[in-house]
Coordinates of C-alpha atoms in Angstrom, one line a residue:
G229 CA 5.3 -33.5 -37.2
E230 CA 8.6 -34.5 -38.9
R231 CA 9.1 -37.7 -37.0
W232 CA 6.2 -39.5 -38.9
A233 CA 6.7 -37.9 -42.3
G234 CA 7.1 -40.4 -45.2
K235 CA 7.2 -43.5 -43.0
R236 CA 5.1 -46.6 -43.7
Y237 CA 3.8 -48.9 -41.1
A238 CA 2.3 -52.4 -41.4
A239 CA 0.4 -54.6 -39.0
S240 CA -0.7 -58.2 -39.3
Y241 CA -3.1 -60.1 -37.1
E242 CA -4.2 -63.7 -37.1
Y243 CA -7.3 -65.2 -35.4
D244 CA -9.2 -68.4 -35.5
M245 CA -12.8 -68.4 -36.8
P246 CA -15.3 -71.1 -35.6
P247 CA -16.5 -73.6 -38.1
W248 CA -18.8 -72.0 -40.7
T249 CA -22.5 -72.3 -40.0
P250 CA -25.1 -71.0 -42.4
T251 CA -27.1 -68.0 -41.2
C252 CA -30.1 -68.8 -43.3
M253 CA -31.4 -72.3 -43.7
P254 CA -35.1 -73.1 -44.4
T255 CA -36.8 -76.0 -42.7
M256 CA -37.1 -78.5 -45.5
S257 CA -37.8 -81.5 -43.3
P258 CA -39.5 -84.2 -45.4
T259 CA -42.0 -84.8 -42.6
A260 CA -42.8 -81.2 -41.4
A261 CA -45.6 -79.2 -42.9
T262 CA -44.2 -76.5 -45.0
R263 CA -45.8 -73.2 -46.0
F264 CA -44.7 -71.4 -49.2
A265 CA -46.1 -69.1 -51.9
L266 CA -46.0 -69.8 -55.6
F267 CA -45.6 -66.6 -57.8
S268 CA -46.1 -66.1 -61.5
A269 CA -45.6 -63.1 -63.6
T270 CA -47.6 -62.7 -66.8
T271 CA -45.7 -61.2 -69.8
L272 CA -46.5 -57.9 -71.4
D273 CA -47.2 -59.6 -74.7
S274 CA -50.7 -58.6 -75.8
D275 CA -51.8 -62.2 -76.1
A276 CA -50.5 -63.3 -72.7
G277 CA -53.5 -62.5 -70.5
S278 CA -56.3 -65.0 -70.2
R279 CA -60.0 -64.5 -69.4
N280 CA -61.9 -66.9 -67.2
A281 CA -58.7 -68.7 -66.4
E282 CA -58.4 -71.7 -64.2
V283 CA -54.8 -72.9 -63.5
M284 CA -54.4 -75.9 -61.2
V285 CA -51.2 -76.8 -59.4
D286 CA -49.8 -80.1 -58.0
F287 CA -46.7 -80.4 -55.8
H288 CA -44.4 -83.4 -55.8
V289 CA -43.6 -84.0 -52.2
N290 CA -41.8 -87.0 -50.6
G291 CA -42.1 -89.0 -53.8
E292 CA -45.9 -88.4 -54.4
W293 CA -48.0 -85.8 -56.2
T294 CA -50.4 -83.9 -54.0
G295 CA -53.9 -83.6 -55.3
P296 CA -54.6 -80.6 -57.7
E297 CA -55.3 -77.3 -56.0
I298 CA -56.6 -74.1 -57.5
Y299 CA -53.7 -71.7 -58.3
L300 CA -55.2 -69.0 -60.5
T301 CA -58.8 -68.2 -61.4
D302 CA -60.7 -65.4 -63.0
D303 CA -59.0 -63.1 -65.5
I304 CA -55.2 -63.1 -65.7
K305 CA -54.1 -59.7 -66.8
T306 CA -51.1 -58.9 -69.1
G307 CA -48.1 -57.8 -67.0
E308 CA -49.8 -59.0 -63.7
T309 CA -47.9 -60.8 -60.9
R310 CA -50.0 -63.2 -58.9
F311 CA -49.4 -65.6 -56.0
E312 CA -51.1 -68.1 -53.8
N313 CA -50.0 -69.6 -50.5
F314 CA -49.8 -73.3 -50.1
T315 CA -49.0 -75.8 -47.3
A316 CA -47.6 -79.3 -48.1
S317 CA -46.3 -82.2 -46.0
G318 CA -42.8 -81.1 -46.9
F319 CA -41.0 -78.9 -49.4
P320 CA -41.8 -80.0 -53.1
D321 CA -39.1 -81.0 -55.5
R322 CA -41.4 -80.5 -58.6
V323 CA -44.4 -78.3 -59.5
R324 CA -47.0 -79.2 -62.1
L325 CA -49.4 -76.6 -63.6
T326 CA -52.4 -77.7 -65.5
V327 CA -55.1 -75.7 -67.4
A328 CA -58.4 -76.7 -69.0
S329 CA -58.0 -77.5 -72.7
N330 CA -60.4 -74.7 -73.6
M331 CA -58.7 -72.0 -71.6
N332 CA -57.4 -69.0 -73.5
D333 CA -53.6 -68.9 -73.8
W334 CA -51.6 -67.6 -70.9
G335 CA -48.0 -66.5 -71.2
F336 CA -45.7 -66.0 -68.2
W337 CA -42.1 -64.9 -68.0
K338 CA -41.2 -66.0 -64.5
L339 CA -42.4 -68.7 -62.1
W340 CA -40.9 -68.8 -58.6
I341 CA -41.1 -69.5 -54.9
P342 CA -39.7 -66.8 -52.7
W343 CA -37.6 -68.3 -49.9
T344 CA -35.5 -67.0 -47.0
C345 CA -32.2 -66.9 -48.8
G346 CA -33.5 -66.0 -52.3
D347 CA -36.0 -67.0 -54.9
I348 CA -36.3 -70.6 -56.0
I349 CA -36.8 -70.1 -59.8
L350 CA -39.0 -72.8 -61.4
A351 CA -38.9 -71.7 -65.0
E352 CA -35.8 -69.6 -65.7
E353 CA -36.7 -66.1 -66.5
H354 CA -37.8 -65.6 -70.1
V355 CA -34.9 -64.6 -72.3
Y356 CA -37.0 -61.5 -73.3
G357 CA -37.8 -60.6 -69.7
D358 CA -41.3 -59.3 -69.0
D359 CA -41.9 -58.6 -72.7
G360 CA -42.1 -62.3 -73.3
A361 CA -42.5 -63.6 -76.9
P362 CA -45.6 -64.3 -78.9
P363 CA -47.3 -67.7 -78.5
G364 CA -45.7 -70.5 -80.6
T365 CA -42.2 -69.0 -80.6
A366 CA -39.9 -71.9 -81.2
G367 CA -37.9 -72.9 -78.1
L368 CA -40.1 -70.9 -75.7
E369 CA -43.1 -73.1 -75.4
R370 CA -42.5 -73.7 -71.7
F371 CA -43.7 -70.2 -71.0
W372 CA -47.2 -70.7 -72.5
M373 CA -50.3 -72.7 -71.5
G374 CA -53.8 -72.9 -72.9
K375 CA -56.0 -74.1 -75.7
S376 CA -53.3 -73.7 -78.5
Q377 CA -50.4 -74.5 -76.1
A378 CA -49.5 -77.1 -73.6
T379 CA -52.2 -77.9 -71.0
S380 CA -49.8 -79.3 -68.5
L381 CA -46.2 -78.2 -67.6
T382 CA -43.9 -79.7 -64.9
F383 CA -41.0 -77.8 -63.4
D384 CA -38.2 -79.2 -61.3
I385 CA -37.4 -77.1 -58.3
G386 CA -33.7 -76.1 -58.5
M387 CA -31.1 -76.3 -55.8
D388 CA -31.9 -74.8 -52.4
P389 CA -30.5 -71.3 -52.5
C390 CA -29.8 -71.5 -48.7
A391 CA -27.7 -74.6 -48.9
P392 CA -24.0 -74.1 -48.5
T393 CA -21.9 -75.3 -51.4
A394 CA -19.0 -76.5 -49.2
A395 CA -19.0 -75.9 -45.5
P396 CA -15.7 -76.1 -43.7
T397 CA -15.8 -78.6 -40.8
S398 CA -13.0 -77.2 -38.7
A399 CA -11.8 -73.8 -37.5
T400 CA -10.5 -71.5 -40.2
T401 CA -7.5 -69.2 -39.7
I402 CA -7.9 -65.8 -41.2
K403 CA -5.0 -63.4 -41.7
L404 CA -5.8 -59.8 -41.8
S405 CA -3.1 -57.3 -43.0
A406 CA -3.2 -53.6 -43.2
M407 CA -0.7 -51.0 -44.4
T408 CA -0.8 -47.3 -43.7
S409 CA 1.3 -44.4 -44.5
V410 CA 1.6 -41.2 -42.5
T411 CA 1.9 -37.9 -44.2
D412 CA 3.6 -34.7 -43.0
G413 CA 1.8 -33.0 -40.2
M414 CA 0.2 -36.1 -38.6
Q415 CA 1.4 -37.1 -35.1

C-alpha cells in the first residue's frame, strides 16, 4: 500500500473529432409540404377567456399569405392551452391571427410552434407569465385580441432553434486531461 501513497498521476489524450453535424434539423424545404401545430395559452386573467370565439390564422410561406384557416372556435377558457395542426407548402416565416370585430376580448400569454429542437416562440412569453395583465395595459397590447383590442396581429417567426450558430467545417482536435491522486491503502 505504501508505494502509491501521496503520489499524483496525470494523463493526457488527444483525438480528432469529425466535422460537426447537427443531430436535430427540421425539414424546412421551401417546396416541401410541412406539418406543424400552432399552440396558444390563454392567461389566467378573469377577462382573458372569450365566448363564441372565432380566431382565424394565415401563414406567410414562400413570400405569400395562405388563405385564412380556422384556428380557434367555441369558448376559449381562462388558463386554457389550445392547439391546431396545419399543413403548408413550406415552413412559415410569419403568422397572422384575425378575429371578428365583435368577438369578446381574448388574452393569451404565449403563442408557439413546438419543433424538434425546441419551441419556436411567436410572441415572447408575457412578462407576467400565465397571470397576464388586464386588457388595455400599456405596452402589452400584443397579447390581446377582440372587440376592444386589435382584430389582427402578425408575428414574425424567430430563428430556427435547430440551426447551428457556427458549424466547424473541418475536423476538431479535442484534448482531454485527467488528474488523479492515490491515497494510502490503494494498490
